[in-house]
mmCIF file of C-alpha atoms and ligand atoms in Angstrom:
data_model
loop_
_atom_site.group_PDB
_atom_site.id
_atom_site.type_symbol
_atom_site.label_atom_id
_atom_site.label_comp_id
_atom_site.label_asym_id
_atom_site.label_seq_id
_atom_site.Cartn_x
_atom_site.Cartn_y
_atom_site.Cartn_z
ATOM 1 C CA UNK N 1 130.552 177.877 119.661
ATOM 2 C CA UNK N 2 131.040 176.162 123.344
ATOM 3 C CA UNK N 3 128.048 176.018 125.248
ATOM 4 C CA UNK N 4 127.908 179.042 127.804
ATOM 5 C CA UNK N 5 127.650 178.760 131.376
ATOM 6 C CA UNK N 6 126.622 181.263 133.543
ATOM 7 C CA UNK N 7 127.312 181.442 137.328
ATOM 8 C CA UNK N 8 124.398 182.717 139.277
ATOM 9 C CA UNK N 9 124.563 184.019 142.919
ATOM 10 C CA UNK N 10 121.665 184.406 145.638
ATOM 11 C CA UNK N 11 123.159 186.301 148.759
ATOM 12 C CA UNK N 12 121.473 186.472 151.802
ATOM 13 C CA UNK N 13 121.805 187.818 154.845
ATOM 14 C CA UNK N 14 124.472 185.444 156.088
ATOM 15 C CA UNK N 15 124.447 183.230 153.451
ATOM 16 C CA UNK N 16 125.661 182.996 149.674
ATOM 17 C CA UNK N 17 123.604 180.002 147.275
ATOM 18 C CA UNK N 18 125.914 179.767 143.977
ATOM 19 C CA UNK N 19 125.586 177.500 141.062
ATOM 20 C CA UNK N 20 127.019 177.530 137.354
ATOM 21 C CA UNK N 21 124.257 176.813 135.278
ATOM 22 C CA UNK N 22 125.473 175.402 131.366
ATOM 23 C CA UNK N 23 122.686 176.364 128.472
ATOM 24 C CA UNK N 24 122.614 172.987 127.601
ATOM 25 C CA UNK N 25 123.061 170.677 130.103
ATOM 26 C CA UNK N 26 120.532 169.803 132.850
ATOM 27 C CA UNK N 27 122.904 169.050 135.642
ATOM 28 C CA UNK N 28 124.133 172.098 137.509
ATOM 29 C CA UNK N 29 128.555 171.679 136.624
ATOM 30 C CA UNK N 30 128.973 173.365 140.315
ATOM 31 C CA UNK N 31 126.539 173.988 143.226
ATOM 32 C CA UNK N 32 126.731 174.603 146.691
ATOM 33 C CA UNK N 33 126.022 177.212 149.596
ATOM 34 C CA UNK N 34 128.189 179.497 151.717
ATOM 35 C CA UNK N 35 126.674 179.686 155.083
ATOM 36 C CA UNK N 36 126.841 181.307 158.704
ATOM 37 C CA UNK N 37 128.773 183.998 156.901
ATOM 38 C CA UNK N 38 130.380 186.677 159.646
ATOM 39 C CA UNK N 39 130.437 184.062 162.422
ATOM 40 C CA UNK N 40 133.186 181.666 163.759
ATOM 41 C CA UNK N 41 131.227 178.632 161.863
ATOM 42 C CA UNK N 42 131.344 180.192 158.262
ATOM 43 C CA UNK N 43 131.454 177.435 155.954
ATOM 44 C CA UNK N 44 131.951 176.825 151.937
ATOM 45 C CA UNK N 45 129.783 173.758 150.889
ATOM 46 C CA UNK N 46 129.721 172.711 147.278
ATOM 47 C CA UNK N 47 129.512 169.654 144.541
ATOM 48 C CA UNK N 48 131.676 169.614 141.917
ATOM 49 C CA UNK N 49 131.207 166.875 139.025
ATOM 50 C CA UNK N 50 129.371 164.918 141.069
ATOM 51 C CA UNK N 51 132.072 165.447 144.398
ATOM 52 C CA UNK N 52 131.088 167.004 147.693
ATOM 53 C CA UNK N 53 133.225 169.372 149.300
ATOM 54 C CA UNK N 54 133.856 171.764 152.221
ATOM 55 C CA UNK N 55 136.051 174.596 153.269
ATOM 56 C CA UNK N 56 135.847 176.210 156.887
ATOM 57 C CA UNK N 57 136.232 180.331 156.231
ATOM 58 C CA UNK N 58 135.772 181.312 160.083
ATOM 59 C CA UNK N 59 134.388 184.698 160.166
ATOM 60 C CA UNK N 60 134.362 185.102 156.808
ATOM 61 C CA UNK N 61 131.979 187.535 155.174
ATOM 62 C CA UNK N 62 130.569 187.510 151.717
ATOM 63 C CA UNK N 63 133.560 188.846 149.914
ATOM 64 C CA UNK N 64 135.704 186.105 151.410
ATOM 65 C CA UNK N 65 132.945 183.311 150.498
ATOM 66 C CA UNK N 66 133.069 184.655 146.788
ATOM 67 C CA UNK N 67 137.136 184.933 146.905
ATOM 68 C CA UNK N 68 137.357 181.428 147.735
ATOM 69 C CA UNK N 69 134.467 180.327 145.383
ATOM 70 C CA UNK N 70 136.868 182.055 142.395
ATOM 71 C CA UNK N 71 138.924 178.789 141.723
ATOM 72 C CA UNK N 72 136.409 176.680 142.294
ATOM 73 C CA UNK N 73 134.316 178.260 139.491
ATOM 74 C CA UNK N 74 137.147 178.366 137.245
ATOM 75 C CA UNK N 75 137.409 174.625 137.214
ATOM 76 C CA UNK N 76 133.626 174.259 136.797
ATOM 77 C CA UNK N 77 133.358 176.506 134.006
ATOM 78 C CA UNK N 78 136.645 177.388 132.250
ATOM 79 C CA UNK N 79 137.011 179.184 129.896
ATOM 80 C CA UNK N 80 133.430 179.065 129.063
ATOM 81 C CA UNK N 81 131.695 181.388 131.949
ATOM 82 C CA UNK N 82 129.763 183.730 129.827
ATOM 83 C CA UNK N 83 128.434 186.187 132.891
ATOM 84 C CA UNK N 84 127.217 186.389 136.138
ATOM 85 C CA UNK N 85 123.477 186.119 137.299
ATOM 86 C CA UNK N 86 122.533 188.102 140.660
ATOM 87 C CA UNK N 87 119.291 187.332 141.782
ATOM 88 C CA UNK N 88 117.721 190.707 143.385
ATOM 89 C CA UNK N 89 114.637 190.168 145.362
ATOM 90 C CA UNK N 90 112.849 193.315 144.807
ATOM 91 C CA UNK N 91 113.032 195.369 141.618
ATOM 92 C CA UNK N 92 110.182 197.739 142.516
ATOM 93 C CA UNK N 93 108.585 199.656 139.221
ATOM 94 C CA UNK N 94 111.747 200.259 137.670
ATOM 95 C CA UNK N 95 112.822 196.631 136.705
ATOM 96 C CA UNK N 96 110.268 194.213 134.616
ATOM 97 C CA UNK N 97 113.233 192.186 133.065
ATOM 98 C CA UNK N 98 116.641 191.197 133.661
ATOM 99 C CA UNK N 99 118.952 193.834 133.375
ATOM 100 C CA UNK N 100 122.920 194.424 132.859
ATOM 101 C CA UNK N 101 124.613 195.639 135.886
ATOM 102 C CA UNK N 102 126.191 199.386 134.950
ATOM 103 C CA UNK N 103 126.425 202.000 137.327
ATOM 104 C CA UNK N 104 122.776 203.008 136.741
ATOM 105 C CA UNK N 105 121.154 199.985 137.279
ATOM 106 C CA UNK N 106 123.305 199.853 140.638
ATOM 107 C CA UNK N 107 121.890 203.233 141.468
ATOM 108 C CA UNK N 108 118.491 202.204 140.863
ATOM 109 C CA UNK N 109 118.967 199.224 143.143
ATOM 110 C CA UNK N 110 120.447 201.162 145.735
ATOM 111 C CA UNK N 111 117.279 203.514 145.695
ATOM 112 C CA UNK N 112 114.943 200.086 146.165
ATOM 113 C CA UNK N 113 116.669 199.196 149.892
ATOM 114 C CA UNK N 114 113.314 200.859 151.449
ATOM 115 C CA UNK N 115 111.092 198.168 149.813
ATOM 116 C CA UNK N 116 113.459 195.247 151.176
ATOM 117 C CA UNK N 117 115.516 196.591 153.760
ATOM 118 C CA UNK N 118 116.747 193.526 154.784
ATOM 119 C CA UNK N 119 117.532 192.027 151.324
ATOM 120 C CA UNK N 120 118.766 194.573 149.185
ATOM 121 C CA UNK N 121 121.615 195.739 150.803
ATOM 122 C CA UNK N 122 123.034 192.154 151.179
ATOM 123 C CA UNK N 123 122.023 191.946 147.339
ATOM 124 C CA UNK N 124 123.996 194.664 146.731
ATOM 125 C CA UNK N 125 127.298 193.378 148.670
ATOM 126 C CA UNK N 126 127.367 190.260 146.912
ATOM 127 C CA UNK N 127 126.754 192.382 143.632
ATOM 128 C CA UNK N 128 129.884 194.468 144.484
ATOM 129 C CA UNK N 129 132.400 191.554 145.657
ATOM 130 C CA UNK N 130 131.539 190.006 142.411
ATOM 131 C CA UNK N 131 132.372 193.095 139.614
ATOM 132 C CA UNK N 132 135.452 193.800 141.856
ATOM 133 C CA UNK N 133 136.571 189.681 141.903
ATOM 134 C CA UNK N 134 135.402 189.193 138.206
ATOM 135 C CA UNK N 135 135.945 192.683 136.450
ATOM 136 C CA UNK N 136 135.948 191.220 132.755
ATOM 137 C CA UNK N 137 132.532 189.326 133.112
ATOM 138 C CA UNK N 138 129.011 190.821 132.340
ATOM 139 C CA UNK N 139 127.150 190.703 135.355
ATOM 140 C CA UNK N 140 123.174 190.774 135.354
ATOM 141 C CA UNK N 141 120.589 190.925 137.701
ATOM 142 C CA UNK N 142 117.444 189.156 137.837
ATOM 143 C CA UNK N 143 114.750 190.268 140.138
ATOM 144 C CA UNK N 144 112.001 188.408 142.059
ATOM 145 C CA UNK N 145 109.448 190.908 141.244
ATOM 146 C CA UNK N 146 110.032 191.486 137.353
ATOM 147 C CA UNK N 147 107.174 188.716 136.167
ATOM 148 C CA UNK N 148 104.859 190.184 138.105
ATOM 149 C CA UNK N 149 105.107 193.874 136.739
ATOM 150 C CA UNK N 150 102.162 192.948 133.916
ATOM 151 C CA UNK N 151 99.287 192.879 136.775
ATOM 152 C CA UNK N 152 96.913 195.358 136.321
ATOM 153 C CA UNK N 153 96.365 198.417 138.065
ATOM 154 C CA UNK N 154 93.143 196.893 139.845
ATOM 155 C CA UNK N 155 95.467 194.121 141.045
ATOM 156 C CA UNK N 156 98.377 195.842 142.061
ATOM 157 C CA UNK N 157 97.092 199.061 143.947
ATOM 158 C CA UNK N 158 96.223 198.739 147.659
ATOM 159 C CA UNK N 159 92.931 200.932 148.469
ATOM 160 C CA UNK N 160 94.638 203.192 150.368
ATOM 161 C CA UNK N 161 95.363 207.242 149.784
ATOM 162 C CA UNK N 162 96.801 207.605 146.168
ATOM 163 C CA UNK N 163 100.149 209.441 147.523
ATOM 164 C CA UNK N 164 101.521 206.530 149.379
ATOM 165 C CA UNK N 165 101.513 204.892 146.018
ATOM 166 C CA UNK N 166 102.748 208.139 143.572
ATOM 167 C CA UNK N 167 105.242 209.202 146.341
ATOM 168 C CA UNK N 168 106.030 206.289 148.016
ATOM 169 C CA UNK N 169 105.782 203.025 146.052
ATOM 170 C CA UNK N 170 103.034 201.524 148.359
ATOM 171 C CA UNK N 171 101.818 198.681 145.961
ATOM 172 C CA UNK N 172 101.715 195.286 145.583
ATOM 173 C CA UNK N 173 104.651 193.740 143.849
ATOM 174 C CA UNK N 174 104.580 190.316 144.287
ATOM 175 C CA UNK N 175 107.691 187.434 144.317
ATOM 176 C CA UNK N 176 108.874 183.745 143.170
ATOM 177 C CA UNK N 177 108.638 185.595 139.870
ATOM 178 C CA UNK N 178 111.333 183.521 138.355
ATOM 179 C CA UNK N 179 109.824 180.100 139.714
ATOM 180 C CA UNK N 180 106.053 181.061 138.264
ATOM 181 C CA UNK N 181 108.162 182.149 134.909
ATOM 182 C CA UNK N 182 110.164 178.545 134.662
ATOM 183 C CA UNK N 183 106.955 176.494 135.742
ATOM 184 C CA UNK N 184 104.634 177.936 133.570
ATOM 185 C CA UNK N 185 106.954 177.460 130.458
ATOM 186 C CA UNK N 186 107.252 173.741 131.527
ATOM 187 C CA UNK N 187 103.555 173.540 132.185
ATOM 188 C CA UNK N 188 102.560 174.412 128.864
ATOM 189 C CA UNK N 189 105.283 172.470 127.357
ATOM 190 C CA UNK N 190 104.300 169.207 129.405
ATOM 191 C CA UNK N 191 100.539 169.439 128.164
ATOM 192 C CA UNK N 192 101.412 170.501 124.592
ATOM 193 C CA UNK N 193 99.966 173.911 125.227
ATOM 194 C CA UNK N 194 101.173 176.961 123.657
ATOM 195 C CA UNK N 195 102.451 179.208 126.690
ATOM 196 C CA UNK N 196 101.254 182.595 124.957
ATOM 197 C CA UNK N 197 97.692 181.005 124.532
ATOM 198 C CA UNK N 198 96.836 179.565 127.939
ATOM 199 C CA UNK N 199 96.019 180.045 131.533
ATOM 200 C CA UNK N 200 97.277 178.854 134.544
ATOM 201 C CA UNK N 201 97.034 178.854 138.243
ATOM 202 C CA UNK N 202 100.092 178.285 140.195
ATOM 203 C CA UNK N 203 101.476 177.718 143.737
ATOM 204 C CA UNK N 204 104.994 178.007 144.768
ATOM 205 C CA UNK N 205 105.413 176.109 148.199
ATOM 206 C CA UNK N 206 108.359 176.307 149.712
ATOM 207 C CA UNK N 207 109.556 178.269 153.114
ATOM 208 C CA UNK N 208 107.740 181.186 151.462
ATOM 209 C CA UNK N 209 104.394 180.341 149.885
ATOM 210 C CA UNK N 210 102.481 182.325 147.098
ATOM 211 C CA UNK N 211 99.832 181.860 144.473
ATOM 212 C CA UNK N 212 99.609 183.185 140.861
ATOM 213 C CA UNK N 213 97.547 183.644 138.013
ATOM 214 C CA UNK N 214 99.377 183.360 134.657
ATOM 215 C CA UNK N 215 97.421 184.511 131.391
ATOM 216 C CA UNK N 216 99.051 184.057 127.927
ATOM 217 C CA UNK N 217 102.754 183.804 129.933
ATOM 218 C CA UNK N 218 101.734 186.923 131.899
ATOM 219 C CA UNK N 219 101.094 187.250 135.428
ATOM 220 C CA UNK N 220 97.874 189.105 136.389
ATOM 221 C CA UNK N 221 97.652 188.411 140.085
ATOM 222 C CA UNK N 222 99.509 187.001 142.793
ATOM 223 C CA UNK N 223 99.198 186.582 146.339
ATOM 224 C CA UNK N 224 102.406 188.216 148.055
ATOM 225 C CA UNK N 225 102.029 192.031 148.092
ATOM 226 C CA UNK N 226 104.691 195.177 149.315
ATOM 227 C CA UNK N 227 106.377 192.614 150.741
ATOM 228 C CA UNK N 228 106.381 188.880 150.823
ATOM 229 C CA UNK N 229 104.664 188.722 154.235
ATOM 230 C CA UNK N 230 101.235 189.161 152.467
ATOM 231 C CA UNK N 231 98.824 186.128 151.251
ATOM 232 C CA UNK N 232 99.345 182.624 152.496
ATOM 233 C CA UNK N 233 100.213 180.984 155.738
ATOM 234 C CA UNK N 234 103.839 180.257 155.208
ATOM 235 C CA UNK N 235 106.696 178.527 157.282
ATOM 236 C CA UNK N 236 107.103 180.855 159.871
ATOM 237 C CA UNK N 237 105.530 184.034 158.389
ATOM 238 C CA UNK N 238 101.666 184.740 158.944
ATOM 239 C CA UNK N 239 100.374 185.562 155.946
ATOM 240 C CA UNK N 240 97.297 187.740 155.616
ATOM 241 C CA UNK N 241 96.377 188.933 159.143
ATOM 242 C CA UNK N 242 93.653 192.053 160.116
ATOM 243 C CA UNK N 243 96.028 194.869 159.370
ATOM 244 C CA UNK N 244 94.662 196.239 162.629
ATOM 245 C CA UNK N 245 96.423 193.548 164.855
ATOM 246 C CA UNK N 246 99.834 195.964 164.544
ATOM 247 C CA UNK N 247 97.866 198.976 166.866
ATOM 248 C CA UNK N 248 95.901 196.117 168.856
ATOM 249 C CA UNK N 249 98.995 194.328 170.008
ATOM 250 C CA UNK N 250 100.895 197.973 170.824
ATOM 251 C CA UNK N 251 98.106 199.139 172.771
ATOM 252 C CA UNK N 252 96.931 195.747 174.662
ATOM 253 C CA UNK N 253 100.196 194.384 175.072
ATOM 254 C CA UNK N 254 102.827 197.402 174.555
ATOM 255 C CA UNK N 255 104.441 195.815 171.957
ATOM 256 C CA UNK N 256 107.201 197.504 169.574
ATOM 257 C CA UNK N 257 107.345 197.404 165.878
ATOM 258 C CA UNK N 258 110.306 195.576 165.810
ATOM 259 C CA UNK N 259 108.723 192.869 167.974
ATOM 260 C CA UNK N 260 105.333 192.706 166.161
ATOM 261 C CA UNK N 261 107.799 192.624 162.388
ATOM 262 C CA UNK N 262 110.060 189.760 164.105
ATOM 263 C CA UNK N 263 106.506 187.764 165.575
ATOM 264 C CA UNK N 264 104.778 187.873 161.938
ATOM 265 C CA UNK N 265 108.158 186.776 160.076
ATOM 266 C CA UNK N 266 109.761 184.639 162.596
ATOM 267 C CA UNK N 267 107.380 183.117 164.729
ATOM 268 C CA UNK N 268 104.133 182.787 162.714
ATOM 269 C CA UNK N 269 103.014 180.516 159.960
ATOM 270 C CA UNK N 270 103.114 176.718 160.367
ATOM 271 C CA UNK N 271 105.828 177.129 163.343
ATOM 272 C CA UNK N 272 103.453 179.976 165.175
ATOM 273 C CA UNK N 273 100.037 177.578 164.756
ATOM 274 C CA UNK N 274 101.768 174.005 165.466
ATOM 275 C CA UNK N 275 104.099 175.049 168.301
ATOM 276 C CA UNK N 276 106.565 172.861 166.836
ATOM 277 C CA UNK N 277 108.067 173.297 163.509
ATOM 278 C CA UNK N 278 108.364 175.611 160.523
ATOM 279 C CA UNK N 279 109.311 172.522 158.259
ATOM 280 C CA UNK N 280 106.121 171.112 156.413
ATOM 281 C CA UNK N 281 107.736 167.444 156.228
ATOM 282 C CA UNK N 282 108.103 167.246 159.949
ATOM 283 C CA UNK N 283 104.737 168.558 160.676
ATOM 284 C CA UNK N 284 103.238 165.713 158.369
ATOM 285 C CA UNK N 285 105.386 163.112 160.426
ATOM 286 C CA UNK N 286 103.925 164.452 163.767
ATOM 287 C CA UNK N 287 100.412 164.465 162.378
ATOM 288 C CA UNK N 288 100.365 160.818 161.725
ATOM 289 C CA UNK N 289 101.732 160.606 165.179
ATOM 290 C CA UNK N 290 98.655 162.325 166.544
ATOM 291 C CA UNK N 291 99.731 165.892 167.157
ATOM 292 C CA UNK N 292 97.227 168.148 167.583
ATOM 293 C CA UNK N 293 98.939 171.346 166.584
ATOM 294 C CA UNK N 294 100.521 169.669 163.677
ATOM 295 C CA UNK N 295 97.497 168.690 162.116
ATOM 296 C CA UNK N 296 95.880 172.185 162.881
ATOM 297 C CA UNK N 297 98.686 173.836 161.190
ATOM 298 C CA UNK N 298 98.029 171.828 158.117
ATOM 299 C CA UNK N 299 94.322 172.377 157.696
ATOM 300 C CA UNK N 300 94.864 175.959 158.287
ATOM 301 C CA UNK N 301 97.598 175.967 155.607
ATOM 302 C CA UNK N 302 95.466 174.233 152.833
ATOM 303 C CA UNK N 303 92.078 175.895 153.702
ATOM 304 C CA UNK N 304 93.877 179.267 153.156
ATOM 305 C CA UNK N 305 95.922 178.219 150.028
ATOM 306 C CA UNK N 306 92.824 177.108 148.336
ATOM 307 C CA UNK N 307 91.098 180.507 149.399
ATOM 308 C CA UNK N 308 93.771 182.097 147.613
ATOM 309 C CA UNK N 309 93.842 179.982 144.477
ATOM 310 C CA UNK N 310 89.861 180.351 144.286
ATOM 311 C CA UNK N 311 90.301 184.378 144.557
ATOM 312 C CA UNK N 312 93.022 184.022 141.852
ATOM 313 C CA UNK N 313 90.481 182.237 139.276
ATOM 314 C CA UNK N 314 88.954 185.627 138.981
ATOM 315 C CA UNK N 315 91.917 186.928 137.037
ATOM 316 C CA UNK N 316 91.544 183.721 134.412
ATOM 317 C CA UNK N 317 89.221 183.462 131.203
ATOM 318 C CA UNK N 318 89.267 179.412 131.363
ATOM 319 C CA UNK N 319 91.132 177.337 133.591
ATOM 320 C CA UNK N 320 94.201 175.149 131.459
ATOM 321 C CA UNK N 321 95.642 173.637 134.771
ATOM 322 C CA UNK N 322 97.016 174.460 138.401
ATOM 323 C CA UNK N 323 100.430 173.868 138.782
ATOM 324 C CA UNK N 324 102.054 172.691 142.222
ATOM 325 C CA UNK N 325 105.733 173.250 142.990
ATOM 326 C CA UNK N 326 108.318 174.334 145.361
ATOM 327 C CA UNK N 327 109.399 172.180 148.131
ATOM 328 C CA UNK N 328 106.034 171.470 149.624
ATOM 329 C CA UNK N 329 104.326 171.350 146.283
ATOM 330 C CA UNK N 330 106.496 168.896 144.606
ATOM 331 C CA UNK N 331 106.623 166.853 147.466
ATOM 332 C CA UNK N 332 103.942 166.633 149.591
ATOM 333 C CA UNK N 333 100.902 164.277 148.180
ATOM 334 C CA UNK N 334 98.876 165.117 151.276
ATOM 335 C CA UNK N 335 98.726 168.871 150.949
ATOM 336 C CA UNK N 336 98.006 168.823 147.228
ATOM 337 C CA UNK N 337 95.243 166.518 148.226
ATOM 338 C CA UNK N 338 93.912 168.411 150.799
ATOM 339 C CA UNK N 339 93.874 171.865 149.190
ATOM 340 C CA UNK N 340 92.280 170.487 145.750
ATOM 341 C CA UNK N 341 89.286 168.905 148.286
ATOM 342 C CA UNK N 342 88.496 172.496 148.904
ATOM 343 C CA UNK N 343 88.466 173.229 144.985
ATOM 344 C CA UNK N 344 85.364 171.163 144.205
ATOM 345 C CA UNK N 345 83.726 174.412 142.906
ATOM 346 C CA UNK N 346 86.323 174.707 139.940
ATOM 347 C CA UNK N 347 85.697 171.063 139.255
ATOM 348 C CA UNK N 348 89.172 170.343 140.491
ATOM 349 C CA UNK N 349 89.784 166.681 141.354
ATOM 350 C CA UNK N 350 93.090 163.989 141.998
ATOM 351 C CA UNK N 351 93.931 160.923 140.951
ATOM 352 C CA UNK N 352 95.190 159.221 143.961
ATOM 353 C CA UNK N 353 97.920 157.047 142.754
ATOM 354 C CA UNK N 354 99.442 159.540 140.422
ATOM 355 C CA UNK N 355 99.279 162.219 143.260
ATOM 356 C CA UNK N 356 101.220 159.799 145.418
ATOM 357 C CA UNK N 357 103.619 158.918 143.241
ATOM 358 C CA UNK N 358 104.749 162.373 141.759
ATOM 359 C CA UNK N 359 107.370 163.250 143.931
ATOM 360 C CA UNK N 360 111.100 163.942 144.511
ATOM 361 C CA UNK N 361 111.537 165.465 141.449
ATOM 362 C CA UNK N 362 109.005 163.882 139.057
ATOM 363 C CA UNK N 363 106.756 165.920 137.064
ATOM 364 C CA UNK N 364 103.544 165.495 135.238
ATOM 365 C CA UNK N 365 99.509 165.374 135.602
ATOM 366 C CA UNK N 366 97.835 164.230 138.503
ATOM 367 C CA UNK N 367 94.042 165.128 138.102
ATOM 368 C CA UNK N 368 91.167 162.453 138.106
ATOM 369 C CA UNK N 369 90.067 161.574 134.690
ATOM 370 C CA UNK N 370 87.965 163.886 132.908
ATOM 371 C CA UNK N 371 88.788 167.083 135.490
ATOM 372 C CA UNK N 372 90.782 169.997 134.846
ATOM 373 C CA UNK N 373 94.309 169.373 134.390
ATOM 374 C CA UNK N 374 96.762 169.596 137.890
ATOM 375 C CA UNK N 375 100.263 169.323 137.485
ATOM 376 C CA UNK N 376 103.399 168.870 139.566
ATOM 377 C CA UNK N 377 106.099 170.934 138.389
ATOM 378 C CA UNK N 378 109.735 170.921 139.709
ATOM 379 C CA UNK N 379 111.022 174.639 139.461
ATOM 380 C CA UNK N 380 114.372 175.854 138.771
ATOM 381 C CA UNK N 381 114.940 179.165 139.605
ATOM 382 C CA UNK N 382 118.502 178.984 138.945
ATOM 383 C CA UNK N 383 118.365 177.833 135.385
ATOM 384 C CA UNK N 384 115.585 180.379 134.634
ATOM 385 C CA UNK N 385 117.983 182.933 135.765
ATOM 386 C CA UNK N 386 120.966 181.904 133.884
ATOM 387 C CA UNK N 387 118.394 181.563 130.569
ATOM 388 C CA UNK N 388 117.603 184.998 131.147
ATOM 389 C CA UNK N 389 120.797 186.063 131.808
ATOM 390 C CA UNK N 390 122.461 184.396 128.538
ATOM 391 C CA UNK N 391 119.047 185.968 126.665
ATOM 392 C CA UNK N 392 119.990 189.372 127.492
ATOM 393 C CA UNK N 393 123.767 188.918 126.896
ATOM 394 C CA UNK N 394 123.259 187.193 123.744
HETATM 395 P P1 LIG T 401 111.707 174.807 149.546
HETATM 396 O O1 LIG T 401 111.829 176.313 150.192
HETATM 397 O O2 LIG T 401 110.965 174.824 148.270
HETATM 398 O O3 LIG T 401 113.040 173.916 149.692
HETATM 399 O O4 LIG T 401 110.515 173.871 150.555
HETATM 400 C C1 LIG T 401 110.907 173.559 151.706
HETATM 401 C C2 LIG T 401 109.792 172.868 152.545
HETATM 402 O O5 LIG T 401 109.520 171.913 151.771
HETATM 403 C C3 LIG T 401 109.808 172.721 153.842
HETATM 404 O O6 LIG T 401 108.623 173.022 154.620
HETATM 405 C C4 LIG T 401 110.063 170.988 153.956
HETATM 406 O O7 LIG T 401 109.693 170.433 154.551
HETATM 407 C C5 LIG T 401 108.994 170.553 152.216
HETATM 408 N N1 LIG T 401 109.141 169.580 151.980
HETATM 409 C C6 LIG T 401 110.231 168.909 151.358
HETATM 410 N N2 LIG T 401 110.255 167.596 151.257
HETATM 411 C C7 LIG T 401 108.917 167.419 151.640
HETATM 412 C C8 LIG T 401 108.075 166.299 151.933
HETATM 413 N N3 LIG T 401 108.540 164.985 151.032
HETATM 414 N N4 LIG T 401 106.936 166.662 152.300
HETATM 415 C C9 LIG T 401 106.345 167.223 152.668
HETATM 416 N N5 LIG T 401 107.144 168.679 152.711
HETATM 417 C C10 LIG T 401 108.269 168.889 152.290
#
């Protein structure tokens, strides 16, 4: 039987990330991104068999990009393409695992649009174009929220009137689920533990950031909520603020809901605090050169992250390890050490040389001798999405 390939598609509002993931080989046969879709600068960039290439698709939309992608995918996967997996940001309470895309599943996803009005419609665009362009291949949706459907009610309910939950789905859902599934499996593997009998704290720190408590392979709590704005300080998202901030800004400054939403999602977080950048690498460089805003942004980021991890520890029966992942978690010894320094009550401490050298794709333990495990685990959401899809299709 030939090893199977899955085409993984992740549609954003003006972009499509894609990869052809093989069941057995680690490197992707094909990977790339269509960017600035809908604008004159629209472009398709990809890497096939180690060679980079790009194609201008001026004013091309999601459908144009997927049409151009078709022959490239055929070259990468030939006749071994087993199916197409779509990353879908929100699965509500309907989807606790990956689902084959039939008419019922599509209708259920469409009905979830009010929960993720910016993302679900573009996810559907990609799905509908792919069904049209690859009519003979099975298509599967993999949801960012699905892994967190095991949260107990005391962790997922807000202290709001019950009808808002029962009739309108207002509850905590959590995101980054695919990443947490992948890194918790790897962490157990790296530690010689069984995932089904181990307890982890995890921090996914990329442009979006969250924490998660994972017990026996199940998510028991996570820092993001109804939307991916709740919780930690992120690149340009505020994370938690006083819920009365909305009315305060409306009353005192006359701001509209749209202005407040824009400010909390696009102008806040590391960017808002530093007044400089949403990018941690740039902030670390600026901090080294004495930039006060960058320095403050880093301090707030790490303190809030540590507070969230301490809160997540309430869900654990014991601590088998803390996992760092995502662009910042995988590459920033500074952020890891500053965060762990706030967690002395959990008895966490790092080995300085191990922390410094575990970057750029390296994985492994970085704790000081005799202290609880701290692991760096590079995430691979595309691989997890492909594995979930193959498991469903086979
Ligand atoms: P992601 O969304 O997972 O790609 O992560 C993006 C974030 O990772 C950005 O804030 C980057 O600045 C950050 N990042 C990537 N490499 C480094 C690095 N070497 N040091 C600090 N932050 C990094």
